[in-house]
Amino acid sequence: MLELRDVHAHYGSSHILQGVSLRVGAGEVVALLGRNGVGKTTTIRAITGLISVSRGEILFKDTPIQDEPPYRRARMGMGLVPQGRGIYPNLSVREQLLLPPDRNGRWSLQEIYALFPILRERRRHAGDQLSGGEQQMLAIARALRSNPELLLLDEPSEGLAPMMVKRVGEVLQDIKRQELSILLVEQNLSLALSVADRVYIMNKGVIVHECPAAELAQDEETQHRLLGV
Ligand SMILES: Nc1ncnc2c1ncn2[C@@H]1O[C@H](COP(=O)(O)OP(=O)(O)OP(=O)(O)O)[C@@H](O)[C@H]1O
Ligand SMILES: [Mg+2]
């Protein structure tokens, strides 16, 4: 579904991604982990086209996409749930759900409301009237509306109360059952390990560890050394 080969990216003269290589298979859930500031969001931005790649290759469904603009990557089937959620404060829930172009209507409003009953209840509320958890549900729902084949989530549990973190985990399990491919950036290790099949750990702009999620769950030494858990 997705492959990064030796991807480099810069912010001005800062060399942030220093040769990132990773893959997400069809129907696979992959977690991208790492401490603050190691380049996880920058990796997501490189994949979605929000930052340009200075070297290396990104393949989406076997097509090189590193020169495609973000909107075209979205049309090809990438859905992004950005860090910080990106909710519009003044638009209602329903309006925000109607914004993405319908790629083929698999996620109708009815199906979205079935998966997220709280969004049906809140459909007339503006973005800034929602709780953090409700905003996160809306961000995930909005990404699904464009019927992605690959869903990219950047720290969906950030800033949420434990109950809502649990709910995010349940939603990700539901989505996983729909056979979407998922790349999940997370600081919450137990959430990541509860949904991911495989994990990569980043440090200082490169991938330094790769293993099945079940293996990292048992490997306290690696958790401590690379994640500070
Ligand atoms: N717009 C920017 N301009 C310059 N440097 C940036 C910019 N955004 C991020 N950086 C730097 O790039 C590095 C990687 O940042 P990035 O946001 O990818 O980290 P992250 O792993 O997502 O961290 P976090 O867990 O805090 O979200 C950091 O050193 C950060 O300070
Ligand atoms: Mg980040």
PDB file of C-alpha atoms and ligand atoms in Angstrom:
ATOM      1  CA  MET A   1       0.000   0.000   0.000  1.00  0.00           C
ATOM      2  CA  LEU A   2       2.714   2.456   1.082  1.00  0.00           C
ATOM      3  CA  GLU A   3       6.470   2.353   0.878  1.00  0.00           C
ATOM      4  CA  LEU A   4       9.067   4.964   1.833  1.00  0.00           C
ATOM      5  CA  ARG A   5      12.561   4.415   0.494  1.00  0.00           C
ATOM      6  CA  ASP A   6      15.368   6.456   2.019  1.00  0.00           C
ATOM      7  CA  VAL A   7      13.211   9.563   2.416  1.00  0.00           C
ATOM      8  CA  HIS A   8      14.954  12.812   3.346  1.00  0.00           C
ATOM      9  CA  ALA A   9      13.232  16.115   4.176  1.00  0.00           C
ATOM     10  CA  HIS A  10      14.341  19.529   5.399  1.00  0.00           C
ATOM     11  CA  TYR A  11      12.822  22.525   7.128  1.00  0.00           C
ATOM     12  CA  GLY A  12      14.997  25.285   5.674  1.00  0.00           C
ATOM     13  CA  SER A  13      18.547  24.223   6.428  1.00  0.00           C
ATOM     14  CA  SER A  14      17.513  21.716   9.147  1.00  0.00           C
ATOM     15  CA  HIS A  15      17.866  18.171   7.877  1.00  0.00           C
ATOM     16  CA  ILE A  16      14.931  16.502   9.675  1.00  0.00           C
ATOM     17  CA  LEU A  17      14.232  13.198   7.906  1.00  0.00           C
ATOM     18  CA  GLN A  18      17.575  11.527   7.293  1.00  0.00           C
ATOM     19  CA  GLY A  19      16.673   8.440   5.285  1.00  0.00           C
ATOM     20  CA  VAL A  20      13.344   7.021   6.467  1.00  0.00           C
ATOM     21  CA  SER A  21      12.353   3.656   5.008  1.00  0.00           C
ATOM     22  CA  LEU A  22       9.134   1.912   5.979  1.00  0.00           C
ATOM     23  CA  ARG A  23       6.212  -0.011   4.515  1.00  0.00           C
ATOM     24  CA  VAL A  24       2.532  -0.482   5.239  1.00  0.00           C
ATOM     25  CA  GLY A  25       0.958  -3.533   3.639  1.00  0.00           C
ATOM     26  CA  ALA A  26      -2.641  -3.749   2.379  1.00  0.00           C
ATOM     27  CA  GLY A  27      -4.938  -4.147   5.367  1.00  0.00           C
ATOM     28  CA  GLU A  28      -2.047  -3.752   7.784  1.00  0.00           C
ATOM     29  CA  VAL A  29      -2.008  -1.492  10.842  1.00  0.00           C
ATOM     30  CA  VAL A  30       1.452  -0.068  11.476  1.00  0.00           C
ATOM     31  CA  ALA A  31       2.414   2.172  14.384  1.00  0.00           C
ATOM     32  CA  LEU A  32       5.147   4.795  14.108  1.00  0.00           C
ATOM     33  CA  LEU A  33       6.528   5.503  17.559  1.00  0.00           C
ATOM     34  CA  GLY A  34       9.229   7.704  19.016  1.00  0.00           C
ATOM     35  CA  ARG A  35       9.908  10.450  21.496  1.00  0.00           C
ATOM     36  CA  ASN A  36       8.956  14.107  20.993  1.00  0.00           C
ATOM     37  CA  GLY A  37      10.598  15.848  18.074  1.00  0.00           C
ATOM     38  CA  VAL A  38      12.129  12.799  16.355  1.00  0.00           C
ATOM     39  CA  GLY A  39      10.312  13.437  13.047  1.00  0.00           C
ATOM     40  CA  LYS A  40       7.030  11.488  13.197  1.00  0.00           C
ATOM     41  CA  THR A  41       4.815  14.364  12.063  1.00  0.00           C
ATOM     42  CA  THR A  42       7.375  15.328   9.441  1.00  0.00           C
ATOM     43  CA  THR A  43       7.163  11.762   8.096  1.00  0.00           C
ATOM     44  CA  ILE A  44       3.363  12.071   7.876  1.00  0.00           C
ATOM     45  CA  ARG A  45       3.778  15.439   6.135  1.00  0.00           C
ATOM     46  CA  ALA A  46       6.177  13.903   3.618  1.00  0.00           C
ATOM     47  CA  ILE A  47       3.704  11.083   2.914  1.00  0.00           C
ATOM     48  CA  THR A  48       0.763  13.461   2.433  1.00  0.00           C
ATOM     49  CA  GLY A  49       2.805  16.005   0.459  1.00  0.00           C
ATOM     50  CA  LEU A  50       2.718  18.847   2.971  1.00  0.00           C
ATOM     51  CA  ILE A  51       6.516  18.973   2.927  1.00  0.00           C
ATOM     52  CA  SER A  52       8.661  18.127  -0.069  1.00  0.00           C
ATOM     53  CA  VAL A  53      11.054  15.228  -0.135  1.00  0.00           C
ATOM     54  CA  SER A  54      14.629  16.236  -0.882  1.00  0.00           C
ATOM     55  CA  ARG A  55      15.820  12.695  -1.606  1.00  0.00           C
ATOM     56  CA  GLY A  56      14.292   9.224  -1.776  1.00  0.00           C
ATOM     57  CA  GLU A  57      11.028   7.804  -2.983  1.00  0.00           C
ATOM     58  CA  ILE A  58       7.458   7.374  -1.748  1.00  0.00           C
ATOM     59  CA  LEU A  59       5.310   4.722  -3.408  1.00  0.00           C
ATOM     60  CA  PHE A  60       1.555   4.572  -2.895  1.00  0.00           C
ATOM     61  CA  LYS A  61      -0.123   1.516  -4.409  1.00  0.00           C
ATOM     62  CA  ASP A  62       3.124   0.967  -6.363  1.00  0.00           C
ATOM     63  CA  THR A  63       3.044   4.465  -7.922  1.00  0.00           C
ATOM     64  CA  PRO A  64       5.786   7.012  -7.089  1.00  0.00           C
ATOM     65  CA  ILE A  65       3.947   9.988  -5.589  1.00  0.00           C
ATOM     66  CA  GLN A  66       6.651  12.215  -4.144  1.00  0.00           C
ATOM     67  CA  ASP A  67       6.043  14.838  -6.839  1.00  0.00           C
ATOM     68  CA  GLU A  68       2.226  14.776  -6.575  1.00  0.00           C
ATOM     69  CA  PRO A  69       0.472  17.638  -4.746  1.00  0.00           C
ATOM     70  CA  PRO A  70      -1.415  16.813  -1.541  1.00  0.00           C
ATOM     71  CA  TYR A  71      -4.897  16.998  -3.101  1.00  0.00           C
ATOM     72  CA  ARG A  72      -3.983  14.389  -5.680  1.00  0.00           C
ATOM     73  CA  ARG A  73      -2.605  12.036  -3.025  1.00  0.00           C
ATOM     74  CA  ALA A  74      -5.895  12.472  -1.161  1.00  0.00           C
ATOM     75  CA  ARG A  75      -7.835  11.615  -4.309  1.00  0.00           C
ATOM     76  CA  MET A  76      -5.702   8.534  -4.800  1.00  0.00           C
ATOM     77  CA  GLY A  77      -6.931   7.296  -1.425  1.00  0.00           C
ATOM     78  CA  MET A  78      -4.960   8.812   1.446  1.00  0.00           C
ATOM     79  CA  GLY A  79      -6.883  10.114   4.440  1.00  0.00           C
ATOM     80  CA  LEU A  80      -5.198  12.262   7.085  1.00  0.00           C
ATOM     81  CA  VAL A  81      -6.155  12.805  10.720  1.00  0.00           C
ATOM     82  CA  PRO A  82      -3.676  15.576  11.551  1.00  0.00           C
ATOM     83  CA  GLN A  83      -1.984  16.187  14.873  1.00  0.00           C
ATOM     84  CA  GLY A  84      -4.138  18.730  16.714  1.00  0.00           C
ATOM     85  CA  ARG A  85      -7.236  17.492  14.815  1.00  0.00           C
ATOM     86  CA  GLY A  86      -7.690  20.446  12.431  1.00  0.00           C
ATOM     87  CA  ILE A  87     -11.337  21.041  13.295  1.00  0.00           C
ATOM     88  CA  TYR A  88     -13.037  24.168  11.938  1.00  0.00           C
ATOM     89  CA  PRO A  89     -14.347  26.078  14.959  1.00  0.00           C
ATOM     90  CA  ASN A  90     -17.290  27.737  13.212  1.00  0.00           C
ATOM     91  CA  LEU A  91     -18.668  24.945  11.015  1.00  0.00           C
ATOM     92  CA  SER A  92     -21.148  22.422  12.367  1.00  0.00           C
ATOM     93  CA  VAL A  93     -20.262  18.753  12.702  1.00  0.00           C
ATOM     94  CA  ARG A  94     -22.518  17.916   9.774  1.00  0.00           C
ATOM     95  CA  GLU A  95     -21.009  20.638   7.583  1.00  0.00           C
ATOM     96  CA  GLN A  96     -17.498  19.397   8.313  1.00  0.00           C
ATOM     97  CA  LEU A  97     -18.539  15.862   7.435  1.00  0.00           C
ATOM     98  CA  LEU A  98     -19.904  17.081   4.107  1.00  0.00           C
ATOM     99  CA  LEU A  99     -16.677  18.911   3.173  1.00  0.00           C
ATOM    100  CA  PRO A 100     -14.514  16.067   1.813  1.00  0.00           C
ATOM    101  CA  PRO A 101     -15.143  15.025  -1.783  1.00  0.00           C
ATOM    102  CA  ASP A 102     -17.076  11.737  -1.796  1.00  0.00           C
ATOM    103  CA  ARG A 103     -14.665   9.287  -3.412  1.00  0.00           C
ATOM    104  CA  ASN A 104     -17.344   6.658  -3.895  1.00  0.00           C
ATOM    105  CA  GLY A 105     -19.751   7.017  -1.058  1.00  0.00           C
ATOM    106  CA  ARG A 106     -18.758   4.006   1.010  1.00  0.00           C
ATOM    107  CA  TRP A 107     -18.789   6.088   4.185  1.00  0.00           C
ATOM    108  CA  SER A 108     -22.161   7.754   3.933  1.00  0.00           C
ATOM    109  CA  LEU A 109     -23.322  10.061   6.714  1.00  0.00           C
ATOM    110  CA  GLN A 110     -25.515   7.192   7.928  1.00  0.00           C
ATOM    111  CA  GLU A 111     -22.540   4.866   8.252  1.00  0.00           C
ATOM    112  CA  ILE A 112     -20.458   7.551   9.921  1.00  0.00           C
ATOM    113  CA  TYR A 113     -23.225   8.187  12.456  1.00  0.00           C
ATOM    114  CA  ALA A 114     -23.550   4.458  13.087  1.00  0.00           C
ATOM    115  CA  LEU A 115     -19.837   4.248  13.907  1.00  0.00           C
ATOM    116  CA  PHE A 116     -19.836   7.545  15.853  1.00  0.00           C
ATOM    117  CA  PRO A 117     -23.265   7.973  17.525  1.00  0.00           C
ATOM    118  CA  ILE A 118     -21.965  11.005  19.398  1.00  0.00           C
ATOM    119  CA  LEU A 119     -21.499  12.841  16.090  1.00  0.00           C
ATOM    120  CA  ARG A 120     -25.154  12.280  15.223  1.00  0.00           C
ATOM    121  CA  GLU A 121     -26.138  13.777  18.577  1.00  0.00           C
ATOM    122  CA  ARG A 122     -23.789  16.704  18.054  1.00  0.00           C
ATOM    123  CA  ARG A 123     -24.379  17.191  14.335  1.00  0.00           C
ATOM    124  CA  ARG A 124     -25.668  20.759  14.678  1.00  0.00           C
ATOM    125  CA  HIS A 125     -22.950  21.854  17.117  1.00  0.00           C
ATOM    126  CA  ALA A 126     -20.037  23.986  15.934  1.00  0.00           C
ATOM    127  CA  GLY A 127     -16.513  22.585  16.094  1.00  0.00           C
ATOM    128  CA  ASP A 128     -15.547  24.782  19.040  1.00  0.00           C
ATOM    129  CA  GLN A 129     -18.501  23.501  21.076  1.00  0.00           C
ATOM    130  CA  LEU A 130     -17.169  19.939  21.024  1.00  0.00           C
ATOM    131  CA  SER A 131     -15.028  18.280  23.689  1.00  0.00           C
ATOM    132  CA  GLY A 132     -11.510  17.183  22.732  1.00  0.00           C
ATOM    133  CA  GLY A 133     -12.693  13.601  22.346  1.00  0.00           C
ATOM    134  CA  GLU A 134     -15.628  14.612  20.160  1.00  0.00           C
ATOM    135  CA  GLN A 135     -13.296  16.708  18.013  1.00  0.00           C
ATOM    136  CA  GLN A 136     -11.019  13.706  17.596  1.00  0.00           C
ATOM    137  CA  MET A 137     -13.960  11.532  16.532  1.00  0.00           C
ATOM    138  CA  LEU A 138     -14.918  14.217  14.023  1.00  0.00           C
ATOM    139  CA  ALA A 139     -11.361  14.370  12.662  1.00  0.00           C
ATOM    140  CA  ILE A 140     -11.355  10.583  12.149  1.00  0.00           C
ATOM    141  CA  ALA A 141     -14.868  10.592  10.683  1.00  0.00           C
ATOM    142  CA  ARG A 142     -13.996  13.405   8.282  1.00  0.00           C
ATOM    143  CA  ALA A 143     -10.961  11.481   7.033  1.00  0.00           C
ATOM    144  CA  LEU A 144     -13.126   8.376   6.479  1.00  0.00           C
ATOM    145  CA  ARG A 145     -15.640  10.387   4.451  1.00  0.00           C
ATOM    146  CA  SER A 146     -13.164  10.610   1.578  1.00  0.00           C
ATOM    147  CA  ASN A 147     -13.096   6.788   1.566  1.00  0.00           C
ATOM    148  CA  PRO A 148      -9.354   6.332   2.076  1.00  0.00           C
ATOM    149  CA  GLU A 149      -7.521   3.096   1.427  1.00  0.00           C
ATOM    150  CA  LEU A 150      -4.723   4.318   3.682  1.00  0.00           C
ATOM    151  CA  LEU A 151      -5.567   6.222   6.853  1.00  0.00           C
ATOM    152  CA  LEU A 152      -2.790   8.276   8.488  1.00  0.00           C
ATOM    153  CA  LEU A 153      -3.392   9.281  12.102  1.00  0.00           C
ATOM    154  CA  ASP A 154      -1.031  11.616  13.946  1.00  0.00           C
ATOM    155  CA  GLU A 155      -1.374  11.190  17.718  1.00  0.00           C
ATOM    156  CA  PRO A 156      -5.149  10.734  17.943  1.00  0.00           C
ATOM    157  CA  SER A 157      -4.997  10.186  21.717  1.00  0.00           C
ATOM    158  CA  GLU A 158      -3.077  13.406  22.443  1.00  0.00           C
ATOM    159  CA  GLY A 159      -4.666  15.477  25.183  1.00  0.00           C
ATOM    160  CA  LEU A 160      -7.606  13.109  25.734  1.00  0.00           C
ATOM    161  CA  ALA A 161      -8.912  11.751  29.024  1.00  0.00           C
ATOM    162  CA  PRO A 162      -8.353   7.996  29.586  1.00  0.00           C
ATOM    163  CA  MET A 163     -11.996   7.176  28.781  1.00  0.00           C
ATOM    164  CA  MET A 164     -11.705   8.899  25.417  1.00  0.00           C
ATOM    165  CA  VAL A 165      -8.352   7.250  24.678  1.00  0.00           C
ATOM    166  CA  LYS A 166     -10.124   3.929  25.180  1.00  0.00           C
ATOM    167  CA  ARG A 167     -12.888   5.039  22.817  1.00  0.00           C
ATOM    168  CA  VAL A 168     -10.325   6.027  20.165  1.00  0.00           C
ATOM    169  CA  GLY A 169      -8.855   2.527  20.511  1.00  0.00           C
ATOM    170  CA  GLU A 170     -12.283   0.953  19.955  1.00  0.00           C
ATOM    171  CA  VAL A 171     -12.918   3.098  16.901  1.00  0.00           C
ATOM    172  CA  LEU A 172      -9.533   2.140  15.441  1.00  0.00           C
ATOM    173  CA  GLN A 173     -10.399  -1.541  16.011  1.00  0.00           C
ATOM    174  CA  ASP A 174     -13.687  -1.023  14.155  1.00  0.00           C
ATOM    175  CA  ILE A 175     -11.901   0.683  11.279  1.00  0.00           C
ATOM    176  CA  LYS A 176      -9.256  -2.048  11.199  1.00  0.00           C
ATOM    177  CA  ARG A 177     -12.035  -4.605  10.658  1.00  0.00           C
ATOM    178  CA  GLN A 178     -12.994  -2.722   7.476  1.00  0.00           C
ATOM    179  CA  GLU A 179      -9.602  -3.744   6.081  1.00  0.00           C
ATOM    180  CA  LEU A 180      -8.214  -0.264   5.721  1.00  0.00           C
ATOM    181  CA  SER A 181      -4.460   0.158   5.874  1.00  0.00           C
ATOM    182  CA  ILE A 182      -3.473   2.365   8.780  1.00  0.00           C
ATOM    183  CA  LEU A 183      -0.316   4.233   9.744  1.00  0.00           C
ATOM    184  CA  LEU A 184      -0.718   5.351  13.348  1.00  0.00           C
ATOM    185  CA  VAL A 185       1.640   7.812  15.024  1.00  0.00           C
ATOM    186  CA  GLU A 186       1.236   7.508  18.780  1.00  0.00           C
ATOM    187  CA  GLN A 187       2.900   8.396  22.058  1.00  0.00           C
ATOM    188  CA  ASN A 188       0.442   6.220  23.964  1.00  0.00           C
ATOM    189  CA  LEU A 189       2.223   2.885  23.722  1.00  0.00           C
ATOM    190  CA  SER A 190      -0.588   0.723  25.055  1.00  0.00           C
ATOM    191  CA  LEU A 191      -3.056   2.218  22.562  1.00  0.00           C
ATOM    192  CA  ALA A 192      -0.592   1.680  19.703  1.00  0.00           C
ATOM    193  CA  LEU A 193       0.143  -1.904  20.734  1.00  0.00           C
ATOM    194  CA  SER A 194      -3.557  -2.704  21.122  1.00  0.00           C
ATOM    195  CA  VAL A 195      -4.293  -1.970  17.444  1.00  0.00           C
ATOM    196  CA  ALA A 196      -1.021  -2.288  15.516  1.00  0.00           C
ATOM    197  CA  ASP A 197       0.236  -5.400  13.778  1.00  0.00           C
ATOM    198  CA  ARG A 198       3.748  -4.037  13.416  1.00  0.00           C
ATOM    199  CA  VAL A 199       5.702  -1.096  14.805  1.00  0.00           C
ATOM    200  CA  TYR A 200       8.546   1.165  13.754  1.00  0.00           C
ATOM    201  CA  ILE A 201      10.441   3.315  16.215  1.00  0.00           C
ATOM    202  CA  MET A 202      12.049   6.564  15.045  1.00  0.00           C
ATOM    203  CA  ASN A 203      14.906   8.452  16.549  1.00  0.00           C
ATOM    204  CA  LYS A 204      16.499  11.641  15.182  1.00  0.00           C
ATOM    205  CA  GLY A 205      15.013  11.334  11.708  1.00  0.00           C
ATOM    206  CA  VAL A 206      15.621   7.645  11.027  1.00  0.00           C
ATOM    207  CA  ILE A 207      13.917   4.345  11.812  1.00  0.00           C
ATOM    208  CA  VAL A 208      15.954   2.599  14.480  1.00  0.00           C
ATOM    209  CA  HIS A 209      13.760  -0.409  15.301  1.00  0.00           C
ATOM    210  CA  GLU A 210      11.117  -2.507  13.583  1.00  0.00           C
ATOM    211  CA  CYS A 211       9.220  -5.502  15.000  1.00  0.00           C
ATOM    212  CA  PRO A 212       5.779  -7.075  15.428  1.00  0.00           C
ATOM    213  CA  ALA A 213       3.645  -5.201  17.972  1.00  0.00           C
ATOM    214  CA  ALA A 214       3.412  -8.321  20.124  1.00  0.00           C
ATOM    215  CA  GLU A 215       7.207  -8.453  20.326  1.00  0.00           C
ATOM    216  CA  LEU A 216       7.567  -4.835  21.503  1.00  0.00           C
ATOM    217  CA  ALA A 217       4.861  -5.474  24.110  1.00  0.00           C
ATOM    218  CA  GLN A 218       7.245  -8.000  25.738  1.00  0.00           C
ATOM    219  CA  ASP A 219      10.463  -6.041  25.150  1.00  0.00           C
ATOM    220  CA  GLU A 220      10.759  -3.672  28.105  1.00  0.00           C
ATOM    221  CA  GLU A 221      14.401  -2.910  27.398  1.00  0.00           C
ATOM    222  CA  THR A 222      13.575  -1.451  23.941  1.00  0.00           C
ATOM    223  CA  GLN A 223      10.547   0.388  25.329  1.00  0.00           C
ATOM    224  CA  HIS A 224      12.771   2.007  27.921  1.00  0.00           C
ATOM    225  CA  ARG A 225      15.755   2.735  25.664  1.00  0.00           C
ATOM    226  CA  LEU A 226      13.898   4.138  22.643  1.00  0.00           C
ATOM    227  CA  LEU A 227      10.614   5.391  24.050  1.00  0.00           C
ATOM    228  CA  GLY A 228      11.555   6.278  27.619  1.00  0.00           C
ATOM    229  CA  VAL A 229       8.693   4.140  28.953  1.00  0.00           C
TER     230      VAL A 229
HETATM  231  N1  LIG B   1       7.810  24.111  10.681  1.00  0.00           N
HETATM  232  C1  LIG B   1       8.997  23.764  11.185  1.00  0.00           C
HETATM  233  N2  LIG B   1      10.110  24.495  10.968  1.00  0.00           N
HETATM  234  C2  LIG B   1      11.321  24.147  11.484  1.00  0.00           C
HETATM  235  N3  LIG B   1      11.529  23.047  12.230  1.00  0.00           N
HETATM  236  C3  LIG B   1      10.468  22.272  12.484  1.00  0.00           C
HETATM  237  C4  LIG B   1       9.143  22.577  11.979  1.00  0.00           C
HETATM  238  N4  LIG B   1       8.298  21.620  12.420  1.00  0.00           N
HETATM  239  C5  LIG B   1       9.050  20.758  13.133  1.00  0.00           C
HETATM  240  N5  LIG B   1      10.345  21.140  13.176  1.00  0.00           N
HETATM  241  C6  LIG B   1      11.441  20.416  13.851  1.00  0.00           C
HETATM  242  O1  LIG B   1      11.573  19.158  13.223  1.00  0.00           O
HETATM  243  C7  LIG B   1      11.853  18.152  14.166  1.00  0.00           C
HETATM  244  C8  LIG B   1      10.838  17.025  14.003  1.00  0.00           C
HETATM  245  O2  LIG B   1       9.551  17.525  14.316  1.00  0.00           O
HETATM  246  P1  LIG B   1       8.230  16.642  14.209  1.00  0.00           P
HETATM  247  O3  LIG B   1       7.089  17.562  14.391  1.00  0.00           O
HETATM  248  O4  LIG B   1       8.273  15.828  12.977  1.00  0.00           O
HETATM  249  O5  LIG B   1       8.416  15.692  15.476  1.00  0.00           O
HETATM  250  P2  LIG B   1       7.406  14.641  16.123  1.00  0.00           P
HETATM  251  O6  LIG B   1       8.132  13.358  16.216  1.00  0.00           O
HETATM  252  O7  LIG B   1       6.118  14.651  15.395  1.00  0.00           O
HETATM  253  O8  LIG B   1       7.224  15.227  17.600  1.00  0.00           O
HETATM  254  P3  LIG B   1       5.922  15.245  18.587  1.00  0.00           P
HETATM  255  O9  LIG B   1       5.879  13.904  19.224  1.00  0.00           O
HETATM  256  O10 LIG B   1       6.256  16.315  19.577  1.00  0.00           O
HETATM  257  O11 LIG B   1       4.710  15.554  17.763  1.00  0.00           O
HETATM  258  C9  LIG B   1      11.840  18.811  15.527  1.00  0.00           C
HETATM  259  O12 LIG B   1      13.177  19.065  15.894  1.00  0.00           O
HETATM  260  C10 LIG B   1      11.100  20.097  15.298  1.00  0.00           C
HETATM  261  O13 LIG B   1      11.561  21.102  16.152  1.00  0.00           O
HETATM  262 MG    MG B   2       4.210  15.168  15.939  1.00  0.00          MG
END
